[in-house]
Coordinates of C-alpha atoms and ligand atoms in Angstrom, one line a residue:
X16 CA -5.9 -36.6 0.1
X17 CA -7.6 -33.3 1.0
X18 CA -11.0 -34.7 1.9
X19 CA -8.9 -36.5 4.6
X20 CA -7.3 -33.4 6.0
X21 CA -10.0 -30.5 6.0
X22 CA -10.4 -30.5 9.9
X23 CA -7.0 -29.7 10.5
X24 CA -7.2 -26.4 8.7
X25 CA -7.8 -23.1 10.8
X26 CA -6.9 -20.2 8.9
X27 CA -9.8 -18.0 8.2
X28 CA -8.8 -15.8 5.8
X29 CA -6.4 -17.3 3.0
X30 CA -4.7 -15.9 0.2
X31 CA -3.4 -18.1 -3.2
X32 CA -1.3 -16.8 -5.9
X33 CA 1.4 -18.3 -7.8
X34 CA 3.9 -16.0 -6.9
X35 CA 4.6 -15.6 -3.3
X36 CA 5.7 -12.9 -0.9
X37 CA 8.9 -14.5 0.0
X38 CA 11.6 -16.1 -2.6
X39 CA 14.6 -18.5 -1.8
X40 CA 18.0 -18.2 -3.6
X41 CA 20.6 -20.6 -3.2
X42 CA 23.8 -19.2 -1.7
X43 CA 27.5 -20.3 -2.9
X44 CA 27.9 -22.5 0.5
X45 CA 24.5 -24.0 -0.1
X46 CA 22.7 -21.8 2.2
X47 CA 18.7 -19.6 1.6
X48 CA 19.3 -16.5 1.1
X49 CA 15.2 -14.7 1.6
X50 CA 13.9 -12.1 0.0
X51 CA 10.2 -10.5 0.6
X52 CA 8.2 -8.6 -2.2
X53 CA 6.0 -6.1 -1.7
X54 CA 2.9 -5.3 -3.6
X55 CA -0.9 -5.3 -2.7
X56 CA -1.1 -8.3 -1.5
X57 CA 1.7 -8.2 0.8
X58 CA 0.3 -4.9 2.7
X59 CA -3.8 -6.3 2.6
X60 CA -2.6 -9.1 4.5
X61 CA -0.8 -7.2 7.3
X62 CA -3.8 -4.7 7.5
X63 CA -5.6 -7.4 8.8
X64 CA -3.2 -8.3 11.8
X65 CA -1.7 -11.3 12.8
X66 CA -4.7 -12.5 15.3
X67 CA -6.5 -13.1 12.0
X68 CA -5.4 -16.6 11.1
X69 CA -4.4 -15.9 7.9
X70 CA -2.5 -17.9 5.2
X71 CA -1.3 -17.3 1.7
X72 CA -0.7 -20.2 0.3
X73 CA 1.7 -19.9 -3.0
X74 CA 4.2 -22.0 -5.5
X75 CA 7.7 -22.6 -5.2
X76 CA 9.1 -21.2 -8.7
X77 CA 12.7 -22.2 -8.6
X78 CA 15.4 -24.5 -6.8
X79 CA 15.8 -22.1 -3.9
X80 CA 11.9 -22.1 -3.1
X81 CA 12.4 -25.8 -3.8
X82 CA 14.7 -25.9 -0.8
X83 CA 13.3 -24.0 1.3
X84 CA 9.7 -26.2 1.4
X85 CA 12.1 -29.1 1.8
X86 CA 13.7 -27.7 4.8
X87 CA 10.0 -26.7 6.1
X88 CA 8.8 -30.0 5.5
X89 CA 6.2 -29.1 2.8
X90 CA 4.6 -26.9 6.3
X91 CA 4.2 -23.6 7.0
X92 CA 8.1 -21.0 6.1
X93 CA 9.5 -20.3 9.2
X94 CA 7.9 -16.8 10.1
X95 CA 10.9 -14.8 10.3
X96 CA 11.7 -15.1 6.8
X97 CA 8.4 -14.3 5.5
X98 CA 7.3 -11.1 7.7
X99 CA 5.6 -12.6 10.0
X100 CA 3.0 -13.7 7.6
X101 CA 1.8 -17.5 8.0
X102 CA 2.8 -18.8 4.1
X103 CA 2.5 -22.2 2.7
X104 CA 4.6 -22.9 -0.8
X105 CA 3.7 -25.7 -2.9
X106 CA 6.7 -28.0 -4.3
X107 CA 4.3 -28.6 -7.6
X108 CA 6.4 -31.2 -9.8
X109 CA 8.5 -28.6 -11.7
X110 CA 8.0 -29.6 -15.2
X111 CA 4.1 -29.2 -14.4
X112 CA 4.8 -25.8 -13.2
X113 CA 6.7 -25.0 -16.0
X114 CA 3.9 -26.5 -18.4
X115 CA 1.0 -24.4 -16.2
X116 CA 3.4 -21.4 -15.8
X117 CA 5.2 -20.7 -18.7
X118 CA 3.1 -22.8 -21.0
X119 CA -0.4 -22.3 -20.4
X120 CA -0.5 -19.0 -17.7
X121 CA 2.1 -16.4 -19.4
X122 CA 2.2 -17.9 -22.9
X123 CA -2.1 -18.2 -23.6
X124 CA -3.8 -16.8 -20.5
X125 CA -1.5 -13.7 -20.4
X126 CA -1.6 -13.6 -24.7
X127 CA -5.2 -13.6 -24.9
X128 CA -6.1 -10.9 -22.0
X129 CA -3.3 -8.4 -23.5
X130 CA -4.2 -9.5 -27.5
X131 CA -1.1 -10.2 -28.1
X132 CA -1.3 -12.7 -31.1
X133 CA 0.2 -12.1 -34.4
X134 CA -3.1 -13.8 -35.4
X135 CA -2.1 -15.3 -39.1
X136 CA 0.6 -17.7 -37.2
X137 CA -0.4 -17.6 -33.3
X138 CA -2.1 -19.5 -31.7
X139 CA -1.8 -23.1 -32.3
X140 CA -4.1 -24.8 -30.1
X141 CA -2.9 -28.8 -30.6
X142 CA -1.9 -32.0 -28.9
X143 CA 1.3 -30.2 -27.1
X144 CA -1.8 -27.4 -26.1
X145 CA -4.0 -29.9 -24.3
X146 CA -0.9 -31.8 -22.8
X147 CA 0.2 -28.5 -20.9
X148 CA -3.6 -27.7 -20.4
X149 CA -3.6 -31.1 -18.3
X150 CA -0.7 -29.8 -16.6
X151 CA -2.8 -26.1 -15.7
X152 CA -5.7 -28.2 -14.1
X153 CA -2.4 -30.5 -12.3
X154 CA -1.6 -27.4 -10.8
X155 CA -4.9 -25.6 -9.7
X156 CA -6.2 -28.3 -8.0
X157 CA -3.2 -28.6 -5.7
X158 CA -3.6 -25.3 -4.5
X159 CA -7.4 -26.5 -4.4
X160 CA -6.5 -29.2 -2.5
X161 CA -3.8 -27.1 -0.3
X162 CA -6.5 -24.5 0.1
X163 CA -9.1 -27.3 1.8
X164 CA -6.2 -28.5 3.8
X165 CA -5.6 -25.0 5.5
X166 CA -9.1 -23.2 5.5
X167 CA -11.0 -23.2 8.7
X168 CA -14.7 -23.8 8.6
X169 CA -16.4 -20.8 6.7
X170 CA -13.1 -19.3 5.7
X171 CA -12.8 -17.0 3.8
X172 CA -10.2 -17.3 0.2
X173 CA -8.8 -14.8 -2.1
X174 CA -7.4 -16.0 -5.6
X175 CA -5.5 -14.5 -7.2
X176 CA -4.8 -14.1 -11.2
X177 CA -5.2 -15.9 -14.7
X178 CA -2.9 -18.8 -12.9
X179 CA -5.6 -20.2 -11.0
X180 CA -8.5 -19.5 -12.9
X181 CA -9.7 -23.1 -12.7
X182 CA -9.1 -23.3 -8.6
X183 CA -12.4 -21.5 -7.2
X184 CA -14.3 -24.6 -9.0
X185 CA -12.0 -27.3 -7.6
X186 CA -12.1 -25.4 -4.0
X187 CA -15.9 -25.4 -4.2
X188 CA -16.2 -29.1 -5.0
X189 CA -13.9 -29.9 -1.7
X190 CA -15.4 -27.3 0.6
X191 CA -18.8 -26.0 -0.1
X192 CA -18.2 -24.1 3.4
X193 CA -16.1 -21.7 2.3
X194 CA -15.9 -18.0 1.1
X195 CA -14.0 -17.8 -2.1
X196 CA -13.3 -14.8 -3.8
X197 CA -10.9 -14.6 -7.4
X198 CA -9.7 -11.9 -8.7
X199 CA -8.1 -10.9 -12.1
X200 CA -4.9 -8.6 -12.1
X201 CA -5.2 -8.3 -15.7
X202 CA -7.4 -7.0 -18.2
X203 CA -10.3 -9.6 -19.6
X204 CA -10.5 -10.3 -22.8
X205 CA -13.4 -9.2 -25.3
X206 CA -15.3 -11.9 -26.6
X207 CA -14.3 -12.5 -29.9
X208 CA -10.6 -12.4 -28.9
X209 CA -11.5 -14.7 -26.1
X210 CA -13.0 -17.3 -28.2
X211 CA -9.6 -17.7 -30.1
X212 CA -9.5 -20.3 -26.6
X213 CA -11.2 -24.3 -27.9
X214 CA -14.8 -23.8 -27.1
X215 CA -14.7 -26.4 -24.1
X216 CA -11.4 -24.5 -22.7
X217 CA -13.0 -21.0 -22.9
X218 CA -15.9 -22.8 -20.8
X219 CA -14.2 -24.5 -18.3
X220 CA -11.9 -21.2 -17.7
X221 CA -15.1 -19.4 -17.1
X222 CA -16.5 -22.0 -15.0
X223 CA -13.5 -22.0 -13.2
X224 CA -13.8 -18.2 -11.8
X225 CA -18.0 -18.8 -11.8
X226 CA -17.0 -21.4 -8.8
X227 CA -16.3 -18.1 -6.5
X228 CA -19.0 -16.6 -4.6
X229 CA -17.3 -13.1 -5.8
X230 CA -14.9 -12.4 -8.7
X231 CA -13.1 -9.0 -8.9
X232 CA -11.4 -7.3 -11.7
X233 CA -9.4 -3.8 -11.3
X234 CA -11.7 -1.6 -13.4
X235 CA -15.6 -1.6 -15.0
X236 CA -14.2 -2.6 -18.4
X237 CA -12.6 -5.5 -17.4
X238 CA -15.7 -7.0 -15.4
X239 CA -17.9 -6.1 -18.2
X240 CA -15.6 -7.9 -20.3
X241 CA -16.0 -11.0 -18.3
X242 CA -19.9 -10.8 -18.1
X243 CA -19.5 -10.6 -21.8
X244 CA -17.6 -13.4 -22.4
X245 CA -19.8 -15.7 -20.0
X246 CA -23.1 -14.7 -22.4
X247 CA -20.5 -15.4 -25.1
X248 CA -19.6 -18.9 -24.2
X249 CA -22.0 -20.4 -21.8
X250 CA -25.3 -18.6 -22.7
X251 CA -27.4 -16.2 -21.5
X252 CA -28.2 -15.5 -17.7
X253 CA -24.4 -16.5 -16.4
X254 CA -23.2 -15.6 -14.3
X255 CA -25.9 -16.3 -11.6
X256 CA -24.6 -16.8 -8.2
X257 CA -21.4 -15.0 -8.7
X258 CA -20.9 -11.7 -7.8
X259 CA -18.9 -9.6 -9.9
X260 CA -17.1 -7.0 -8.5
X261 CA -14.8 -3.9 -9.1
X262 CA -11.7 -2.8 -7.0
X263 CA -9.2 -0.3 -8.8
X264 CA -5.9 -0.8 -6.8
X265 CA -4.2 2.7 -5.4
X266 CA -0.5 3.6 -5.2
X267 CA 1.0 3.6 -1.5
X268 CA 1.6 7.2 -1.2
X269 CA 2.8 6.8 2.4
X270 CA 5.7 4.0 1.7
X271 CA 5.9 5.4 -1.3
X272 CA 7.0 9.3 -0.1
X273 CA 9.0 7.9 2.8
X274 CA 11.2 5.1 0.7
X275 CA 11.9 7.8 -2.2
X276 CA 13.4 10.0 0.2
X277 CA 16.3 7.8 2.0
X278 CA 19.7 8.0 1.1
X279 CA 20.3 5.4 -1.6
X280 CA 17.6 6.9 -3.7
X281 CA 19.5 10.4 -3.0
X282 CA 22.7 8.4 -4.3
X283 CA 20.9 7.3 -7.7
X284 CA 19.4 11.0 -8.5
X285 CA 23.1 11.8 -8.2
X286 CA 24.1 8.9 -10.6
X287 CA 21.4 9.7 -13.2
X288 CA 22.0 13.3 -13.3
X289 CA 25.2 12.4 -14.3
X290 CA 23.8 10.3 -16.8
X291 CA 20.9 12.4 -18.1
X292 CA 23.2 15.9 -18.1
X293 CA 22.5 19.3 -16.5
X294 CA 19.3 21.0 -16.9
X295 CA 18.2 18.8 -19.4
X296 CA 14.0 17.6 -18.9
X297 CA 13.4 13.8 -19.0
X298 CA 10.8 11.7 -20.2
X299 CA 10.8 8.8 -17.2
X300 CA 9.2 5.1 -17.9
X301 CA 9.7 2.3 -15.8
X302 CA 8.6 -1.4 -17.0
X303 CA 9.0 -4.8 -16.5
X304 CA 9.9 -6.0 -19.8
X305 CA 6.7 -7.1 -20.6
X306 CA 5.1 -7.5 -24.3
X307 CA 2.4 -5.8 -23.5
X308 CA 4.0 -2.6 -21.9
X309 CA 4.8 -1.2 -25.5
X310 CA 8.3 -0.5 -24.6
X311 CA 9.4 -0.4 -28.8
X312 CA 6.9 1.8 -29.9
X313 CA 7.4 4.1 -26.8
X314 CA 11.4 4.4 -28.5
X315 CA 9.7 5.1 -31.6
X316 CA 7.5 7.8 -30.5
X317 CA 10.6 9.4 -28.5
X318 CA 12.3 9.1 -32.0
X319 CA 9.6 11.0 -33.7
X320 CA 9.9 13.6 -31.4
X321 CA 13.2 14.2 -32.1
X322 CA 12.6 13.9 -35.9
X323 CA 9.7 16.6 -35.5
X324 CA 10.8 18.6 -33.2
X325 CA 14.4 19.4 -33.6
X326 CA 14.7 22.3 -30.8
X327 CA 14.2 19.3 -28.5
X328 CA 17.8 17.5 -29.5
X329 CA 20.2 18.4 -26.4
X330 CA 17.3 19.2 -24.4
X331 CA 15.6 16.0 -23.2
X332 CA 16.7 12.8 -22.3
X333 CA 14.5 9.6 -22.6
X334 CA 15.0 7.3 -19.2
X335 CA 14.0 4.1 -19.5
X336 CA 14.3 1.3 -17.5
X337 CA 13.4 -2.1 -18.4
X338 CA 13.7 -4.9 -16.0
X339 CA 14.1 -8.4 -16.7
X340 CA 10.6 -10.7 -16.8
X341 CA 9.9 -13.8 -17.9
X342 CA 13.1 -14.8 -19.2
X343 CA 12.3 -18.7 -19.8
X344 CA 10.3 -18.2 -22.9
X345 CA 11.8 -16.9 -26.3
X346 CA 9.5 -14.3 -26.8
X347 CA 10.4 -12.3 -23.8
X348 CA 14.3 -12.5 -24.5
X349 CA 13.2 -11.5 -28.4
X350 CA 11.6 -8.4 -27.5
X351 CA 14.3 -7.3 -24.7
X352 CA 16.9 -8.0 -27.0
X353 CA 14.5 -5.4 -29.4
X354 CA 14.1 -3.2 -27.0
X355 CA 17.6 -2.5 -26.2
X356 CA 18.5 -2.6 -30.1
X357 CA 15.8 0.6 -31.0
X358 CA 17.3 2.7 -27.8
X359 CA 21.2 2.0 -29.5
X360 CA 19.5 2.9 -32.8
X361 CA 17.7 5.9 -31.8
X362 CA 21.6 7.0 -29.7
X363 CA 23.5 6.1 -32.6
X364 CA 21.6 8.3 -34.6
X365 CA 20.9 11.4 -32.5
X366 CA 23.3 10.9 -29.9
X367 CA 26.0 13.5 -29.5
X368 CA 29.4 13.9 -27.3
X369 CA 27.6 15.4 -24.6
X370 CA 24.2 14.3 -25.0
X371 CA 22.7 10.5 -25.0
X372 CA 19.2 10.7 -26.1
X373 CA 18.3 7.2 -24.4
X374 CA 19.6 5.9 -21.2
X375 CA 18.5 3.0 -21.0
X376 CA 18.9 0.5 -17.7
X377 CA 17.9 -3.5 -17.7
X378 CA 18.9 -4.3 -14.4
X379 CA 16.1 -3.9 -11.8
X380 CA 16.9 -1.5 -9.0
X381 CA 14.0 -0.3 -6.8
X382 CA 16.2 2.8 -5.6
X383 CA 16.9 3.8 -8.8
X384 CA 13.5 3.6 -10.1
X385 CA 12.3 6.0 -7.5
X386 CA 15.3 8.2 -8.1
X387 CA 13.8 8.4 -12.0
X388 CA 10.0 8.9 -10.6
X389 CA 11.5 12.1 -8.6
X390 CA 13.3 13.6 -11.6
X391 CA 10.6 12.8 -14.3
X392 CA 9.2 16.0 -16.2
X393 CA 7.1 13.7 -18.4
X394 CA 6.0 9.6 -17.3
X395 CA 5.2 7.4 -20.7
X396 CA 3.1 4.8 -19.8
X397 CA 1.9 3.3 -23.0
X398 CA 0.8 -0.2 -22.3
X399 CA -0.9 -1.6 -25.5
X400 CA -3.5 -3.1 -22.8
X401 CA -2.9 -2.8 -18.8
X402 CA -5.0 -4.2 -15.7
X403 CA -3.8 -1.2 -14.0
X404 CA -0.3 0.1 -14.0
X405 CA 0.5 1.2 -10.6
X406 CA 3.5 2.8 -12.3
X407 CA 1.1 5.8 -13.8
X408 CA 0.1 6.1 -10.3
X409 CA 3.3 6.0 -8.8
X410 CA 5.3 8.7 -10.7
X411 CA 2.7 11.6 -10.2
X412 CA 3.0 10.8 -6.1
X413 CA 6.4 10.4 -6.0
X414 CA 7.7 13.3 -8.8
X415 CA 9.4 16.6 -7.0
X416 CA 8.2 19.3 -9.3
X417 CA 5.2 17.3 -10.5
X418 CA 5.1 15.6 -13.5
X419 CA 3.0 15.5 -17.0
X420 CA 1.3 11.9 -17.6
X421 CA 0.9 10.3 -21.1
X422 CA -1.0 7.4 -21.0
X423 CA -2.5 4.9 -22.9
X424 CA -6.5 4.6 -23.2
X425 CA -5.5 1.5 -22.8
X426 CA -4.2 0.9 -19.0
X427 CA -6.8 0.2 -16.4
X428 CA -5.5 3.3 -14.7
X429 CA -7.0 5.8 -17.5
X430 CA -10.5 5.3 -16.2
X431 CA -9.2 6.8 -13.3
X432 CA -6.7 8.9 -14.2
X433 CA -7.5 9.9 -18.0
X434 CA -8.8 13.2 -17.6
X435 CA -5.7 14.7 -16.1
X436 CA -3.2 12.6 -18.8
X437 CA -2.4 13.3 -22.4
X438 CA -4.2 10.2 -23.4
X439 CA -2.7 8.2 -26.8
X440 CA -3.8 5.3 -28.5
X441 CA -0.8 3.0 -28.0
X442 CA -0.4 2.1 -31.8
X443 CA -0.2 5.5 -32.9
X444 CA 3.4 7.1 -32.7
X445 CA 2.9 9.9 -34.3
X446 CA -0.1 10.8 -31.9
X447 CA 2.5 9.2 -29.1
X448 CA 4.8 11.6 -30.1
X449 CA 3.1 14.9 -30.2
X450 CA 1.5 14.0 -27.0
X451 CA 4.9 14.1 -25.6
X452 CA 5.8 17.1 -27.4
X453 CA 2.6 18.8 -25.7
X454 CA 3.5 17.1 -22.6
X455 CA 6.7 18.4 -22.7
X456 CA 5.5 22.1 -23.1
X457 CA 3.0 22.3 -20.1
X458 CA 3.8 25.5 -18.3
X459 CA 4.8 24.2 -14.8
X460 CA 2.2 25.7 -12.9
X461 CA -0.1 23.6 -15.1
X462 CA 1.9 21.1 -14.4
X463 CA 2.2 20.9 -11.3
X464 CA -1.6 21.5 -10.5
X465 CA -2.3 18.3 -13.2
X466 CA 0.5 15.7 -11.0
X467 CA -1.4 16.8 -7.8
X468 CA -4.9 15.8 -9.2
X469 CA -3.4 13.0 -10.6
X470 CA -1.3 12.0 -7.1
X471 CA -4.7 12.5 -5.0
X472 CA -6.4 10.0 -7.6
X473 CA -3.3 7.5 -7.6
X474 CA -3.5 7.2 -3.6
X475 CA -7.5 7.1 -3.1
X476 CA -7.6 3.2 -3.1
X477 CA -4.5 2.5 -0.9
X478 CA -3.9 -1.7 -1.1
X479 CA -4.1 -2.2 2.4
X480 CA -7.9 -0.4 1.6
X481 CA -7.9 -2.7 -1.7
X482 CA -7.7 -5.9 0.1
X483 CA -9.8 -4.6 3.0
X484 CA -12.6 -3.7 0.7
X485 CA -12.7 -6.8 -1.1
X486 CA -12.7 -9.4 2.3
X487 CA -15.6 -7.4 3.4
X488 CA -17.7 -7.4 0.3
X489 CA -16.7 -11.4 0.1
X490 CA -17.8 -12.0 4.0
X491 CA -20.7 -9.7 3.7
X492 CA -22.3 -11.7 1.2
X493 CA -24.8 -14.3 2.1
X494 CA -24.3 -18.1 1.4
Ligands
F6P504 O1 0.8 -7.3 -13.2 C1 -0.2 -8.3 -13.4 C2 0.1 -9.6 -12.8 O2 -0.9 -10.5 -13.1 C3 0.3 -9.6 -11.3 O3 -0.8 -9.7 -10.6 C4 1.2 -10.7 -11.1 O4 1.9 -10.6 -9.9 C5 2.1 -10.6 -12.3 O5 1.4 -10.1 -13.3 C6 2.7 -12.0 -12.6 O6 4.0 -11.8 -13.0 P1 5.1 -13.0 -12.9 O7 4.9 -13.9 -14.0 O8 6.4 -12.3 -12.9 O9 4.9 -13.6 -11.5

């Protein structure tokens, strides 16, 4: 079907990830309600201006996205719902999606670059394995086959993520003409935690990113980790004619500043004062309810503290937010469910009439998030293993007194931020919690002086730069 369609294609620079910047809900009288996301992505592409042709081609996850590419005729959204921004959504079959998505993507891909196994019963690579793994390859190589439908000649491609790891081979075999570019969003596995994949799955997931003239990662230990894991699996001397390159994604200071000082974020600091109690210091974190963010153990370290060091009891108040993710698969709803049983604990226990040590919010609220970044003495960022975390970057820009950062060695962000953080080992609680303790007890000149370092280092790599950098180091390269 591609082959067929190529020459109709015009966009020169495209963009591909599974999850797009617009999604559809379906309203009570059966109308599409749109709503836009932000994120890197989302700002590159408007950096480059609307003369450039550009498309971002991406799935439809649910029944709303499902009606809207109905409604467009499987063509482009309508523009006015999308930003302006040219964006194609692919009605995959769902149960495919779901079996690429949830099965393969955020249940293996997502496990294995975070090492998230409990190794002596996960993971069970059998016949259900390789019947979702035909499902993976289903889906990349529609948005292949999308891809070569849209792409001018020489375009130029950016792929996003560990859901379309296979599509920069399948692009290549359909146009040789193109520019493609991948990059990872996540961490990369080491080798030997890597080869927990079948041999011939490991290879053809290598393969898949090798098909890309350039494949970036977020920091220096996740590309070497990649490298690594070629020599690994497919020998010595791989990858040759891939370049492999490294782009650490910066916080939006500008947005960032500007939308954390409107009124409804005023509104929530008002709200969570009330909440957290006067004069009281806080200890801020601010997670999608991810596995791999470390949310328990964070609880446990706070709960430490407070074993430790009574004279903090009264005097600090743990926010944590927790927004919903993933909530299809078991796991997910397992560890939320933990999540939220620790915090009760941990109030139950030292809670008083006037004081909740926890306050705890599931319910995802932009405003309110930023209200939290503005009031945080202390940001715990934990993550047992972390592309980034744009959330450690965030906080420090956004926090009006400045605020102390603890941080995991393990978050893509410590290479960058690390020497200004009270770095922990994410395993460790009782290191977890007197690194809070010290955290907490940073005179506030220090203080302050640290969140401004840390701030300037947070907004060096802006996305719209991000994106910029990565087109140009993509289009620079010769054929
Ligand atoms: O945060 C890492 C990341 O890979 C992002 O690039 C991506 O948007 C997200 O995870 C995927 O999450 P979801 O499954 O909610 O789309």
């Amino acid at each position: 079907m591609a082959s067929t369609r190529t020459a109709v294609g015009k966009a020169s620079v495209l963009v591909a990830s599974n999850r797009g910047p617009v999604s559809y809900q379906v309203r009570e009288d059966g109308s599409l309600d749109a709503r836009r996301g932000g994120g890197g992505l989302v700002s590159g592409l408007s950096a480059i201006g609307p003369d450039a042709d550009s498309v971002w081609v991406c799935a439809a996850l649910g029944d709303g996205d499902r009606a809207a590419v109905r409604r467009a005729d499987g063509g482009l959204l309508p523009a006015e719902e999308t930003g302006g921004q040219r964006v194609r959504m692919l009605d995959i079959d769902a149960s495919v999606h779901a079996e690429a998505y949830n099965g393969i993507a955020n249940s293996v891909l997502w496990f294995v670059h975070h090492l998230l196994y409990q190794t002596p019963l996960e993971p069970v690579f059998d016949a259900e394995f390789r019947r979702q793994w035909a499902s993976y390859q289903a889906y990349n190589q529609a948005f292949a086959e999308a891809l070569a439908e849209e792409a001018g000649e020489g375009a130029a491609v950016l792929i996003q993520d560990y859901h379309l790891a296979l599509a920069p081979r399948m692009l290549r075999r359909l146009r040789p003409d193109l520019r493609i570019g991948h990059f990872s969003h996540t961490p990369w596995a080491p080798p030997d935690y890597f080869r927990l994949l079948p041999d011939d799955i490991a290879a053809e997931l290598l393969g898949g990113i090798l098909g890309a003239d350039r494949a970036g990662f977020l920091t220096r230990r996740w590309a070497d980790a990649f490298t690594a894991c070629c020599h690994r699996v497919l020998g010595p001397g791989i990858p040759s004619g891939t370049d492999i390159g490294v782009h650490g994604l910066g916080a939006d200071g500008d947005f960032l500043r500007e939308r954390a000082h409107r009124a409804d974020v005023a509104e929530r600091m008002a709200a969570l004062r009330e909440e957290i109690g006067e004069g009281r210091r806080t200890i801020v974190r601010v997670d999608r309810t991810e596995l791999s963010k470390n949310i328990v153990r964070g609880l446990l370290a706070y709960e430490q503290l407070l074993t430790d060091h009574p004279e903090w009891r009264e005097r600090v108040v743990h926010v944590a937010f927790a927004y919903p993710s993933r909530q299809d698969l078991a796991v997910y709803r397992d560890y939320t469910a933990e999540v939220q049983r620790v915090a009760d604990r941990i109030n139950e226990r030292y809670g008083t009439p006037g004081w909740t040590p926890v306050v705890l919010h599931v319910k995802d609220d932009f405003a309110r998030s930023l209200a939290a970044y503005r009031m945080a003495d202390v940001a715990l960022v934990n993550p047992i293993r972390d592309g980034m975390n744009l959330v450690a970057k965030e906080i420090p820009v956004v926090s009006d007194e400045g605020c102390a950062l603890v941080l995991s060695r393990e978050a893509g962000a410590h290479e960058e931020l690390g020497e200004d953080a009270f770095t922990v080992n994410p395993y460790d609680i009782t290191g977890t919690a007197r690194a809070l303790h010290e955290a907490l007890t940073l005179p506030a000149e220090e203080r302050a002086a640290r969140s401004k370092r840390l701030a300037a280092a947070a907004t060096a790599l802006p996305p719209a730069r991000w994106f910029l950098d990565q087109l140009q180091a993509l289009t620079a390269q010769p054929s």
